[in-house]
JSON list of C-alpha atoms in Angstrom, two decimals:
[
{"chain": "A", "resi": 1, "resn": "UNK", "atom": "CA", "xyz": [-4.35, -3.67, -18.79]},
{"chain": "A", "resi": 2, "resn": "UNK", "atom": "CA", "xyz": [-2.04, -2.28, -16.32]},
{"chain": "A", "resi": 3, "resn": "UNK", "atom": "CA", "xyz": [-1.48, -4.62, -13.01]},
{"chain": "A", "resi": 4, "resn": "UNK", "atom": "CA", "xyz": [0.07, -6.43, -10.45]},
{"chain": "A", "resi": 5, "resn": "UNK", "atom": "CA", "xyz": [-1.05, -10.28, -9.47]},
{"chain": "A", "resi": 6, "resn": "UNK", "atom": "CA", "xyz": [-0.72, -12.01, -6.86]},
{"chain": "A", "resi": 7, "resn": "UNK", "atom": "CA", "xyz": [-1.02, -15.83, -6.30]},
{"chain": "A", "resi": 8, "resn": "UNK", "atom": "CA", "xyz": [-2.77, -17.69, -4.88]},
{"chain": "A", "resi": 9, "resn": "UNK", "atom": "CA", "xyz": [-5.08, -15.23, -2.73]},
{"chain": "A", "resi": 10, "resn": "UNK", "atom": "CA", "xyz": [-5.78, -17.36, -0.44]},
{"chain": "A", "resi": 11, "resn": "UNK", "atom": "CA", "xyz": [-3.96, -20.15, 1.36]},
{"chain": "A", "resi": 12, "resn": "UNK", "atom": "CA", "xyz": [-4.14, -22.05, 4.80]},
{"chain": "A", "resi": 13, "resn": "UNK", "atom": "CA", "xyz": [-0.66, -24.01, 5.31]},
{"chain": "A", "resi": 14, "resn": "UNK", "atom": "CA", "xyz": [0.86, -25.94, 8.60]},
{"chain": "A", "resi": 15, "resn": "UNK", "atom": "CA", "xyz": [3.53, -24.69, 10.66]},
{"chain": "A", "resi": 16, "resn": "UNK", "atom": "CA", "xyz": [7.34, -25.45, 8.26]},
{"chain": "A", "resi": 17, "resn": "UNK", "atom": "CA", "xyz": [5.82, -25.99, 4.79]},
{"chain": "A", "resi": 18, "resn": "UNK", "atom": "CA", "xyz": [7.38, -23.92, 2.73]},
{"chain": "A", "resi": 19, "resn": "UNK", "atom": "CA", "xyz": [5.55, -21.80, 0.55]},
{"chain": "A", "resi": 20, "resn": "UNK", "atom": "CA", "xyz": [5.96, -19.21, -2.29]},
{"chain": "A", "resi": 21, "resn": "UNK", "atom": "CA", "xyz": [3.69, -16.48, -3.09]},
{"chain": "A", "resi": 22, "resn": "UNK", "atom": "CA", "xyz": [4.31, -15.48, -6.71]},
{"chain": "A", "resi": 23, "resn": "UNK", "atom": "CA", "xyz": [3.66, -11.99, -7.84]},
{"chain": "A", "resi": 24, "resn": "UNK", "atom": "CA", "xyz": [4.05, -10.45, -11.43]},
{"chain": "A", "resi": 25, "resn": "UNK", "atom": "CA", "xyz": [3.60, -7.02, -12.78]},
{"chain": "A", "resi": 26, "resn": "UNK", "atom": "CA", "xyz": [3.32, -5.95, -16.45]},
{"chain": "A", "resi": 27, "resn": "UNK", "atom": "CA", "xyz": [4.22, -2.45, -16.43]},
{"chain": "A", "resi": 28, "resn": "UNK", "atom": "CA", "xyz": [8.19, -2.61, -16.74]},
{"chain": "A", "resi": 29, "resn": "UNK", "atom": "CA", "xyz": [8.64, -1.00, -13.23]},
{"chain": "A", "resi": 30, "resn": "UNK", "atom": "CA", "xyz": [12.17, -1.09, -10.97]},
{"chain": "A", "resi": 31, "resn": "UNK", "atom": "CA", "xyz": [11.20, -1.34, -8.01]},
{"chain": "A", "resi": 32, "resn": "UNK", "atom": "CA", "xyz": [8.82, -4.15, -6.31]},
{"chain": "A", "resi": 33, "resn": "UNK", "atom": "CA", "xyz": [7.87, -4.12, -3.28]},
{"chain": "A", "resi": 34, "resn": "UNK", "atom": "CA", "xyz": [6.20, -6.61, -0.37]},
{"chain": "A", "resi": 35, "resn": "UNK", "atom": "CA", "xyz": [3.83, -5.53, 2.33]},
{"chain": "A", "resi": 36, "resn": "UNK", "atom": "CA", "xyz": [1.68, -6.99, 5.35]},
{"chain": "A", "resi": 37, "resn": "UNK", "atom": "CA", "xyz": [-0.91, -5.94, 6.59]},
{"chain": "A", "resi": 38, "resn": "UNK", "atom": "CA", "xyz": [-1.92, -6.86, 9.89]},
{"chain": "A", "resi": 39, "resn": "UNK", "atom": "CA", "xyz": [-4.81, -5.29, 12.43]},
{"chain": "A", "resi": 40, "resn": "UNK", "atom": "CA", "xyz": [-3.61, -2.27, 14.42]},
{"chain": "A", "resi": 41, "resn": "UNK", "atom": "CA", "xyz": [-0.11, -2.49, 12.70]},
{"chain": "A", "resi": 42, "resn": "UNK", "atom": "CA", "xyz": [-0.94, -1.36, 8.97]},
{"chain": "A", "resi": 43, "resn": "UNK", "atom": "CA", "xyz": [1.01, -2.35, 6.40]},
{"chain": "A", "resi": 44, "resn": "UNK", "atom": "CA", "xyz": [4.66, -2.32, 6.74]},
{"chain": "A", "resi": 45, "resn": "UNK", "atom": "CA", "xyz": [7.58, -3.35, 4.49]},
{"chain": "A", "resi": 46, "resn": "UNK", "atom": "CA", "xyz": [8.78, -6.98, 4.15]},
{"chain": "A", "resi": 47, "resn": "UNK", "atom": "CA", "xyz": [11.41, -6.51, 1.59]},
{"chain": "A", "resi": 48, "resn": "UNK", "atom": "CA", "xyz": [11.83, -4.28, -1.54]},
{"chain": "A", "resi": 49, "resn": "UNK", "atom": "CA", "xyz": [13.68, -4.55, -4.73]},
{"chain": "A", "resi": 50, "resn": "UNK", "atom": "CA", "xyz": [15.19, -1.53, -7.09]},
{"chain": "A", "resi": 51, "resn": "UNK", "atom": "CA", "xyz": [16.00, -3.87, -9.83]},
{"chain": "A", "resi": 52, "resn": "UNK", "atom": "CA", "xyz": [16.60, -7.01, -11.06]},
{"chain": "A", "resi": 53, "resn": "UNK", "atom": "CA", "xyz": [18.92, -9.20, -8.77]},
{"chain": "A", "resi": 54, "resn": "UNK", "atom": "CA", "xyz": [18.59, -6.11, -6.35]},
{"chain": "A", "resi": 55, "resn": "UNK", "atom": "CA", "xyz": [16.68, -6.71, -3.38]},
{"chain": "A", "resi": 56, "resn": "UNK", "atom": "CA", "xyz": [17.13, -5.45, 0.34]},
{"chain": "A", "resi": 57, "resn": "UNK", "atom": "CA", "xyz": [15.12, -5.79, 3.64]},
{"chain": "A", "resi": 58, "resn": "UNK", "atom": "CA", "xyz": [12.36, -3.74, 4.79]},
{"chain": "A", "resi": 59, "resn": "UNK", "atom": "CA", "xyz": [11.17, -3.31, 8.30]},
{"chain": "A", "resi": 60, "resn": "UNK", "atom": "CA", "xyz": [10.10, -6.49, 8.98]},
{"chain": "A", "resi": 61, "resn": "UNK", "atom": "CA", "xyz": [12.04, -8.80, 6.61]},
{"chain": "A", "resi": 62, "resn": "UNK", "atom": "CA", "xyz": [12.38, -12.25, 9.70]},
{"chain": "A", "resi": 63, "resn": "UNK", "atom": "CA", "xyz": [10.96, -15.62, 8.52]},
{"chain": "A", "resi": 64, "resn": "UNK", "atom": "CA", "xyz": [10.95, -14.40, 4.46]},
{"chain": "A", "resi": 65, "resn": "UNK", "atom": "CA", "xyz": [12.82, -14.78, 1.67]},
{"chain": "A", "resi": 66, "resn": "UNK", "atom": "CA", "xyz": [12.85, -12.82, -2.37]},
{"chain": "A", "resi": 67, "resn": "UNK", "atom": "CA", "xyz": [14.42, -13.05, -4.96]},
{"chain": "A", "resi": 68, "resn": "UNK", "atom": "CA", "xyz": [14.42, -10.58, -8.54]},
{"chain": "A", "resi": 69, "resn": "UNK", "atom": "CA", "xyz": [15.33, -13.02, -11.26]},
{"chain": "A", "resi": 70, "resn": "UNK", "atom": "CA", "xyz": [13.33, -11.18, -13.88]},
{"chain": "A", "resi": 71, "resn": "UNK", "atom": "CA", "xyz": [11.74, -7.60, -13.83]},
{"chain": "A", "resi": 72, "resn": "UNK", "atom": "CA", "xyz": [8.67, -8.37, -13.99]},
{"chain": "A", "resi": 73, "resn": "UNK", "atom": "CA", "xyz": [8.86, -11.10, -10.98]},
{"chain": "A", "resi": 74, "resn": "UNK", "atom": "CA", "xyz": [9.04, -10.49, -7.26]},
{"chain": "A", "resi": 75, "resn": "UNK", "atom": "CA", "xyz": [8.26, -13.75, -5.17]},
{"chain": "A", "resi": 76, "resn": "UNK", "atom": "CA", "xyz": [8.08, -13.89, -2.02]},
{"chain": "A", "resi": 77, "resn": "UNK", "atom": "CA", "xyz": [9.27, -17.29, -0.23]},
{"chain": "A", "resi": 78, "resn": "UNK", "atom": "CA", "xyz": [8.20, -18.65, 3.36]},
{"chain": "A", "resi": 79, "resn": "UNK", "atom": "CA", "xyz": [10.83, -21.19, 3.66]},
{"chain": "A", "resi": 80, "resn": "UNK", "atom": "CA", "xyz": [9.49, -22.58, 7.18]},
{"chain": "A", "resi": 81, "resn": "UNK", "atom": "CA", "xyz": [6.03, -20.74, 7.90]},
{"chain": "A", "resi": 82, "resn": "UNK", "atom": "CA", "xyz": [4.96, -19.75, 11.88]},
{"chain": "A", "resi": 83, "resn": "UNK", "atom": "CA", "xyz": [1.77, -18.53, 12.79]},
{"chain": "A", "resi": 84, "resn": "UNK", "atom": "CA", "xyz": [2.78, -15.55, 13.33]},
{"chain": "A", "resi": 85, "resn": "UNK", "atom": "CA", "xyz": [3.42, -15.16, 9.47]},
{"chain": "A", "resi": 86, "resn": "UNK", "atom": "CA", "xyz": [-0.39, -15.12, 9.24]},
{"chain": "A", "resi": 87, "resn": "UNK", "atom": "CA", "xyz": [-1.56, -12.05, 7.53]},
{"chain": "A", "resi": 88, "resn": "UNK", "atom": "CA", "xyz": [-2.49, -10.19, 4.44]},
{"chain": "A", "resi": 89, "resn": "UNK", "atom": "CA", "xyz": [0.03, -9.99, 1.97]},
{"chain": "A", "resi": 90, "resn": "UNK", "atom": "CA", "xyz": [0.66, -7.16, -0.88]},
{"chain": "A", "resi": 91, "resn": "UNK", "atom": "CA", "xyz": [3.05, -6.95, -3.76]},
{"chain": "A", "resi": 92, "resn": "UNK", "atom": "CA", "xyz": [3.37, -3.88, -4.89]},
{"chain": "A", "resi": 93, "resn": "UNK", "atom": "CA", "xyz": [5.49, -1.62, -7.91]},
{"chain": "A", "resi": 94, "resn": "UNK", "atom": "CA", "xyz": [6.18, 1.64, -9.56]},
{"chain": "A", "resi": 95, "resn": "UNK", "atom": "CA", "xyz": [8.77, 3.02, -11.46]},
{"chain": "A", "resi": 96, "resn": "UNK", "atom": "CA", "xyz": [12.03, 4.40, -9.64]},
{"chain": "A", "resi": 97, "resn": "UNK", "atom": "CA", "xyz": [11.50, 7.84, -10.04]},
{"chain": "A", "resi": 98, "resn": "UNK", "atom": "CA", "xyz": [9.34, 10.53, -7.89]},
{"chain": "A", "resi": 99, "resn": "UNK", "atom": "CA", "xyz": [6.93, 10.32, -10.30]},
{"chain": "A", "resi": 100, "resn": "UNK", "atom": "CA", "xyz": [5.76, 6.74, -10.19]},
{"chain": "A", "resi": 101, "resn": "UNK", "atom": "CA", "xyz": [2.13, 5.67, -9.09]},
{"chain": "A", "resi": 102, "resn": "UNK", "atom": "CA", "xyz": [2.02, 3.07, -6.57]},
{"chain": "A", "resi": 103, "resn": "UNK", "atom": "CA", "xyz": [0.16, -0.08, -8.06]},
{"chain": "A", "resi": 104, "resn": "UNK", "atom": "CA", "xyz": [-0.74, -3.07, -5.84]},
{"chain": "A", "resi": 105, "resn": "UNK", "atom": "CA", "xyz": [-1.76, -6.59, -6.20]},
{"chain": "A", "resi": 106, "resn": "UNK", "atom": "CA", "xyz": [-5.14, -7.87, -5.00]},
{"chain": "A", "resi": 107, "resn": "UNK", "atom": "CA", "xyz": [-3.39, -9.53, -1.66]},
{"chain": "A", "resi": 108, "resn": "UNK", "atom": "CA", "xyz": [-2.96, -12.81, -0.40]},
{"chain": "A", "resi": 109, "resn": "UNK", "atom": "CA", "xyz": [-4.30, -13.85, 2.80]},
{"chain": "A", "resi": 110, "resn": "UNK", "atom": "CA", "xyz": [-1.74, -16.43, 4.37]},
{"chain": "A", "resi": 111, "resn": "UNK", "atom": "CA", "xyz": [-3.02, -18.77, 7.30]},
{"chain": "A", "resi": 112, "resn": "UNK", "atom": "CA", "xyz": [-0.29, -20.71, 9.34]},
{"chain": "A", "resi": 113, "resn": "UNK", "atom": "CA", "xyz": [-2.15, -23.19, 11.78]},
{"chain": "B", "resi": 1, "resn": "UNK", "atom": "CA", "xyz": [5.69, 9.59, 16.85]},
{"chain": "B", "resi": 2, "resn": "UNK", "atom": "CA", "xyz": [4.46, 7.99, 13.93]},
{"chain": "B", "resi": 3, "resn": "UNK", "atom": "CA", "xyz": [6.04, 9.88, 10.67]},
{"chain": "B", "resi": 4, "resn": "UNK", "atom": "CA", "xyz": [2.33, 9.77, 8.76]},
{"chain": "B", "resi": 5, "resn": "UNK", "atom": "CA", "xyz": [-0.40, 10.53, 10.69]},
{"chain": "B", "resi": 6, "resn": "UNK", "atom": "CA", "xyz": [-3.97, 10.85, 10.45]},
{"chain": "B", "resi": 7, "resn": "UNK", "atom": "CA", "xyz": [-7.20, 11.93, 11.38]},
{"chain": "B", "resi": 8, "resn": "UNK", "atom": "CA", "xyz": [-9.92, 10.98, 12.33]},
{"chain": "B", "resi": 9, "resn": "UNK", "atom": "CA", "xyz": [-9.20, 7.04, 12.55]},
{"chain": "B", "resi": 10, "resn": "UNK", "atom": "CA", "xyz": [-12.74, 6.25, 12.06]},
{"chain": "B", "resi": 11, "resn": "UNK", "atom": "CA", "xyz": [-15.67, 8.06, 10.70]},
{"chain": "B", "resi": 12, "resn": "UNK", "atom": "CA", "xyz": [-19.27, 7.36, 9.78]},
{"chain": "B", "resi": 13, "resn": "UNK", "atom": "CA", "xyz": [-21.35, 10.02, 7.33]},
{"chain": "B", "resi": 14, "resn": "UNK", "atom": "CA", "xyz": [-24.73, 9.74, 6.01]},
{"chain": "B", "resi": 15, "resn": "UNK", "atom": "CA", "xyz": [-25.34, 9.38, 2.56]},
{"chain": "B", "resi": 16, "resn": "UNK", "atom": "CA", "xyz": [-24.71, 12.92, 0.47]},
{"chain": "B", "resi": 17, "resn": "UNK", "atom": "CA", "xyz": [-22.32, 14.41, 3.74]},
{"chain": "B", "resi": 18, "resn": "UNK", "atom": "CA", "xyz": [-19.39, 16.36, 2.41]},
{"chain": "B", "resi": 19, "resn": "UNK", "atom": "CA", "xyz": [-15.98, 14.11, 3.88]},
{"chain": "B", "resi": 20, "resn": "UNK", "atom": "CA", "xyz": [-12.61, 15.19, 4.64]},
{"chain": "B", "resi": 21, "resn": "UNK", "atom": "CA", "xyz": [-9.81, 13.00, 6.09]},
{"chain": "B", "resi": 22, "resn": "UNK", "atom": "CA", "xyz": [-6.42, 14.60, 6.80]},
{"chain": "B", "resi": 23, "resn": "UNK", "atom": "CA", "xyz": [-2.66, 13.53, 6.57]},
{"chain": "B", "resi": 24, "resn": "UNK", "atom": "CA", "xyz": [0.40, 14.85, 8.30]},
{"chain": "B", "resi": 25, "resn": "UNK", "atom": "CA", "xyz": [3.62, 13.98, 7.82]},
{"chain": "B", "resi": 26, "resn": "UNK", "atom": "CA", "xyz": [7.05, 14.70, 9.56]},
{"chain": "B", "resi": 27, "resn": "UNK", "atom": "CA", "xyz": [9.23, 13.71, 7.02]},
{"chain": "B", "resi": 28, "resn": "UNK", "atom": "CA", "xyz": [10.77, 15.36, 3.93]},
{"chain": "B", "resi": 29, "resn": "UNK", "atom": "CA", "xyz": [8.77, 13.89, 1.17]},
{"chain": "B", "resi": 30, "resn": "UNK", "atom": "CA", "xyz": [8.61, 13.78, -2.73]},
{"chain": "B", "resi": 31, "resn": "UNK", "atom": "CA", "xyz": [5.01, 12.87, -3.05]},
{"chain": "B", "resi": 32, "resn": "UNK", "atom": "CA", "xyz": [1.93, 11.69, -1.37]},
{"chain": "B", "resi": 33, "resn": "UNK", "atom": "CA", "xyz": [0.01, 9.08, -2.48]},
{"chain": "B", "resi": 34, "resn": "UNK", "atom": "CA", "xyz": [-4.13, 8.52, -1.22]},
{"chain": "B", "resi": 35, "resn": "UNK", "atom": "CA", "xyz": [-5.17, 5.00, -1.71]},
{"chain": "B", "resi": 36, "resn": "UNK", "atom": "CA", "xyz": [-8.24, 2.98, -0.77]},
{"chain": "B", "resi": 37, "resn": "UNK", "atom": "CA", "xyz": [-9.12, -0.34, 0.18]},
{"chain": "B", "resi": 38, "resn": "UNK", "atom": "CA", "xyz": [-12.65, -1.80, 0.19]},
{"chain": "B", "resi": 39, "resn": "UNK", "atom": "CA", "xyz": [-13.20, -4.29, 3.16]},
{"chain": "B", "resi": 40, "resn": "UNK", "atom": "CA", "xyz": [-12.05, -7.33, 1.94]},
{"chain": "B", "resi": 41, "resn": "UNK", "atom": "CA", "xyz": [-10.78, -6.03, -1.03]},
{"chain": "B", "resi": 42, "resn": "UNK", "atom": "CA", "xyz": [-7.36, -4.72, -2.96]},
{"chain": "B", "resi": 43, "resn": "UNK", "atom": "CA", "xyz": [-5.75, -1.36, -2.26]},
{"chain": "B", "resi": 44, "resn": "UNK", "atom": "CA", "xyz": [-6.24, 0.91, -5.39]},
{"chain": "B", "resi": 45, "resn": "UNK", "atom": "CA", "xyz": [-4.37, 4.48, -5.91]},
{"chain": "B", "resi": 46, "resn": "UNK", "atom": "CA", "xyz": [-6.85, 7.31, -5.92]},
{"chain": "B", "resi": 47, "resn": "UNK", "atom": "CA", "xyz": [-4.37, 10.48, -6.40]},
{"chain": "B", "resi": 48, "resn": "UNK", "atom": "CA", "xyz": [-0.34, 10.99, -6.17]},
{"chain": "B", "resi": 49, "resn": "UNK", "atom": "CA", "xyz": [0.28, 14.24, -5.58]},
{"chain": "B", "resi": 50, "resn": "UNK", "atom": "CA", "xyz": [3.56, 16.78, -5.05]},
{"chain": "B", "resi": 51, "resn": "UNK", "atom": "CA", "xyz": [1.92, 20.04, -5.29]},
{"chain": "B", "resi": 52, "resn": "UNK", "atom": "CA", "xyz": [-1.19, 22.13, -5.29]},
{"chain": "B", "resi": 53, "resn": "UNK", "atom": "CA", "xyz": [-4.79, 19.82, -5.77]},
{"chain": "B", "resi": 54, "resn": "UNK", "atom": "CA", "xyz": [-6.40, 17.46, -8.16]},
{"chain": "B", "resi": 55, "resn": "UNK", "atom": "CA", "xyz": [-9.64, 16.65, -8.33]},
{"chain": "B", "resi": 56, "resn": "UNK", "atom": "CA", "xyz": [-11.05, 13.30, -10.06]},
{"chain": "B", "resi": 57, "resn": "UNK", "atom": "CA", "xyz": [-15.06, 13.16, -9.89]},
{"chain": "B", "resi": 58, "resn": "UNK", "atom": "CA", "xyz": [-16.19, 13.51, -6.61]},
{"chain": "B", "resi": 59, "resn": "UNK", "atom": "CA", "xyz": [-12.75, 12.81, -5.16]},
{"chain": "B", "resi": 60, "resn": "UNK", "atom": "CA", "xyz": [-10.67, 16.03, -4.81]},
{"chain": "B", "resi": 61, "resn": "UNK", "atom": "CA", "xyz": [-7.07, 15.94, -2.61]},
{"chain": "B", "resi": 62, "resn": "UNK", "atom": "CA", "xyz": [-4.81, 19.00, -1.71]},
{"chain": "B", "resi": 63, "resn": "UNK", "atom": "CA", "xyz": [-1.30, 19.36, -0.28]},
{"chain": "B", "resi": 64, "resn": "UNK", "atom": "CA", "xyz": [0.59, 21.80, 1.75]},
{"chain": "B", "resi": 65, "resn": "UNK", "atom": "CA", "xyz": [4.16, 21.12, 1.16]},
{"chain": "B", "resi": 66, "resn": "UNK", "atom": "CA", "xyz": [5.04, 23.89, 3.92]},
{"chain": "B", "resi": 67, "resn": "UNK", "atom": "CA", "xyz": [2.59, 22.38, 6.26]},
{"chain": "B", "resi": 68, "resn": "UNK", "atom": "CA", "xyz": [3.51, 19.02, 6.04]},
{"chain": "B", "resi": 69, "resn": "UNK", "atom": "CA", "xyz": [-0.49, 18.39, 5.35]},
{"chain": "B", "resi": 70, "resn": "UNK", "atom": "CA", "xyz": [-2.82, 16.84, 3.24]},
{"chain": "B", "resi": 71, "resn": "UNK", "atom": "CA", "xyz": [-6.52, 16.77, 2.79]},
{"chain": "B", "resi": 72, "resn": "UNK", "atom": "CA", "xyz": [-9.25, 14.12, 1.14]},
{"chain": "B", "resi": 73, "resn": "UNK", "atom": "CA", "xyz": [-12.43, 15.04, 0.20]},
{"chain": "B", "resi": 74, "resn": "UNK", "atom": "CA", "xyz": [-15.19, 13.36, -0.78]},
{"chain": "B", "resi": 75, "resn": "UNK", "atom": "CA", "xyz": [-18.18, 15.41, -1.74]},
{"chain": "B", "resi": 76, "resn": "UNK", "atom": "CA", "xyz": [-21.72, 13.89, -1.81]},
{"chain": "B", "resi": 77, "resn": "UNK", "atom": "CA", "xyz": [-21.07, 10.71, -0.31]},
{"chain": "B", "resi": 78, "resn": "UNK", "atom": "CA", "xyz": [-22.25, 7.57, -0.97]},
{"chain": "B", "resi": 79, "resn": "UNK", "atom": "CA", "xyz": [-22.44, 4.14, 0.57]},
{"chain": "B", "resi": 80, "resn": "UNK", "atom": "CA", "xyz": [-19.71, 2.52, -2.18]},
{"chain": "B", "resi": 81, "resn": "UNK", "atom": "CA", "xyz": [-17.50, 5.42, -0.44]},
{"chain": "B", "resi": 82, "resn": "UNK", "atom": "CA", "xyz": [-17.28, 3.31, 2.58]},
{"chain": "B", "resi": 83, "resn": "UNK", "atom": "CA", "xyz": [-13.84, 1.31, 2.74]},
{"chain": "B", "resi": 84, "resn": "UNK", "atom": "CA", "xyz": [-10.18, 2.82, 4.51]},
{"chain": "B", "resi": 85, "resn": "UNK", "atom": "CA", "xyz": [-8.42, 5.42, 2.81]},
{"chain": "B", "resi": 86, "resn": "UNK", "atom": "CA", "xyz": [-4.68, 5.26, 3.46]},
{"chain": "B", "resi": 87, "resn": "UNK", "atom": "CA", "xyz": [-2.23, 7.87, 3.14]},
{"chain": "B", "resi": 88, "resn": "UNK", "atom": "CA", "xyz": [1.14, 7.23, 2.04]},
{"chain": "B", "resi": 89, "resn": "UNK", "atom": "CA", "xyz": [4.44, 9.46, 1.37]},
{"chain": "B", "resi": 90, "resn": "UNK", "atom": "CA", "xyz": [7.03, 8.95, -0.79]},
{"chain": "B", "resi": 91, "resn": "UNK", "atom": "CA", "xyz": [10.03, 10.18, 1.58]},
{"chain": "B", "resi": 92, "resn": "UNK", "atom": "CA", "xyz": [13.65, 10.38, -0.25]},
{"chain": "B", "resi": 93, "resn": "UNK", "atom": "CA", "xyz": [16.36, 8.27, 0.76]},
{"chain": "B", "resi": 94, "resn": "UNK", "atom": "CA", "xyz": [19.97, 7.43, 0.04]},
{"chain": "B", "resi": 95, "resn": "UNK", "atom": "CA", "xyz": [19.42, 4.65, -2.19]},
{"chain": "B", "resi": 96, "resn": "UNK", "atom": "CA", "xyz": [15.49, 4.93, -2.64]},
{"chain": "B", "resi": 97, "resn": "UNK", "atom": "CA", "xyz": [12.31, 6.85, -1.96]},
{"chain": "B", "resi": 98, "resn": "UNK", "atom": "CA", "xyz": [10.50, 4.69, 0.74]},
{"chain": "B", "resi": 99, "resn": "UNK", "atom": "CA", "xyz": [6.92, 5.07, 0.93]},
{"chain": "B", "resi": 100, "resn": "UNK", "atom": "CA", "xyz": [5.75, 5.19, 4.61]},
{"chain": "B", "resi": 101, "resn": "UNK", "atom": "CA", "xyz": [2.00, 4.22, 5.39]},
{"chain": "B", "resi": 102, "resn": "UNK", "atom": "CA", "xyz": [-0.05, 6.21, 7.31]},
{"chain": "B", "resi": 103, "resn": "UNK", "atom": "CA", "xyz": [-2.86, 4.30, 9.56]},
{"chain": "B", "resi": 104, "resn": "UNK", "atom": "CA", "xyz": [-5.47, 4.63, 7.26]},
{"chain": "B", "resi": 105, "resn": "UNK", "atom": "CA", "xyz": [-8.92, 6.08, 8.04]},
{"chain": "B", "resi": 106, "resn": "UNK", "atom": "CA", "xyz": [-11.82, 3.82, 7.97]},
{"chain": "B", "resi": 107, "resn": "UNK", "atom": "CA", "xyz": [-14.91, 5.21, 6.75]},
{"chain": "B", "resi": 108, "resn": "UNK", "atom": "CA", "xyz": [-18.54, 4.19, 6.76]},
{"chain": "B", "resi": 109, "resn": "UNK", "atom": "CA", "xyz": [-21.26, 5.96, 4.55]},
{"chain": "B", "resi": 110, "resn": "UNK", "atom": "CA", "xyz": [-24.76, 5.16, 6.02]},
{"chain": "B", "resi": 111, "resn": "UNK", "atom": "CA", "xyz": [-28.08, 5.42, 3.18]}
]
């Protein structure tokens, strides 16, 4: 079955422990992709990759790290969480071209007290 | 301006009501994708589209590349309808085709 996961999906943390959210997709796609999505905002771009050891920032890329080691891996790293990084996470992927269907992972809610 | 828009932001139908939720766009695009999300829940792709209508039980989306629009409609509703259906574009860049996010609609089907 096609799909994108996400762990863990849920997770409260303190303020500065470092955390990773792992995602993993089994569909050979390029290009992975991180999201929040917060109340009022929608979801916006964290960071994006086209391909492995290829990643660049999205809109709001502050406080977060990636990396691409492998295709089929996209984490996403909170090397000193704030409470303002509390939100709903998505990974997402599709293949490069125009004609790639977006899919997403389940989410990950994130609380920083 | 926000480069996806849509309309209305919120919407409650009664079981069986015909639905429609629209999408404009400022932006050059490649595609347009409708997804949904079920409170609480994942997003799932319902259609990607670049031209013309498709139609997936009682689901059916259109686009109008020249008007920069696009249309969901549910027909016969029903209360599993009920979660926010987001429209995104696929809009071509130098490097990559970034999707931008509309505000999603959030919709509420009453029995």
């Amino acid at each position: 079955e096609a799909q994108v996961t996400q762990n863990p999906r849920y997770l409260i943390t303190v303020t500065g422990k470092k955390l990773t959210v792992t995602c993993s997709q089994n569909m050979n796609h390029e290009y992975m992709s991180w999201y929040r999505q917060d109340p009022g905002l929608g979801l916006r771009q964290i960071y994006y990759s086209m391909n492995v050891e290829v990643t660049d920032k999205g809109d709001v890329p502050e406080g977060y790290k990636v990396s691409r080691k492998e295709k089929r891996n996209f984490p996403l790293i909170l090397e000193s969480p704030s409470p303002n990084q509390t939100s709903l996470y998505f990974c997402a992927s599709r293949f490069r071209g125009q004609a790639g269907e977006l899919f997403f992972g389940e989410g990950s809610r994130l609380t920083v007290l | 301006k926000n480069e996806v828009e849509q309309s209305p932001q919120n919407l409650t139908a009664q079981e069986g009501e015909f639905i429609t939720i629209n999408c404009s766009y400022s932006v050059g695009i490649s595609a347009l994708h409708w997804l949904q999300q079920h409170p609480g829940g994942g997003i799932v792709s319902l259609f990607m589209l670049s031209s013309g209508k498709k139609k997936h039980g009682r689901l059916i989306a259109t686009i109008n590349i020249q008007e920069k629009h696009s249309s969901l409609h549910i027909t016969a509703s029903h209360p599993r309808d009920s979660a926010v259906y987001i429209c995104a574009v696929l809009a071509p860049g130098t490097s990559y085709d970034k999707v931008i996010f509309g505000p999603g609609t959030s919709l509420s089907v009453i029995p």
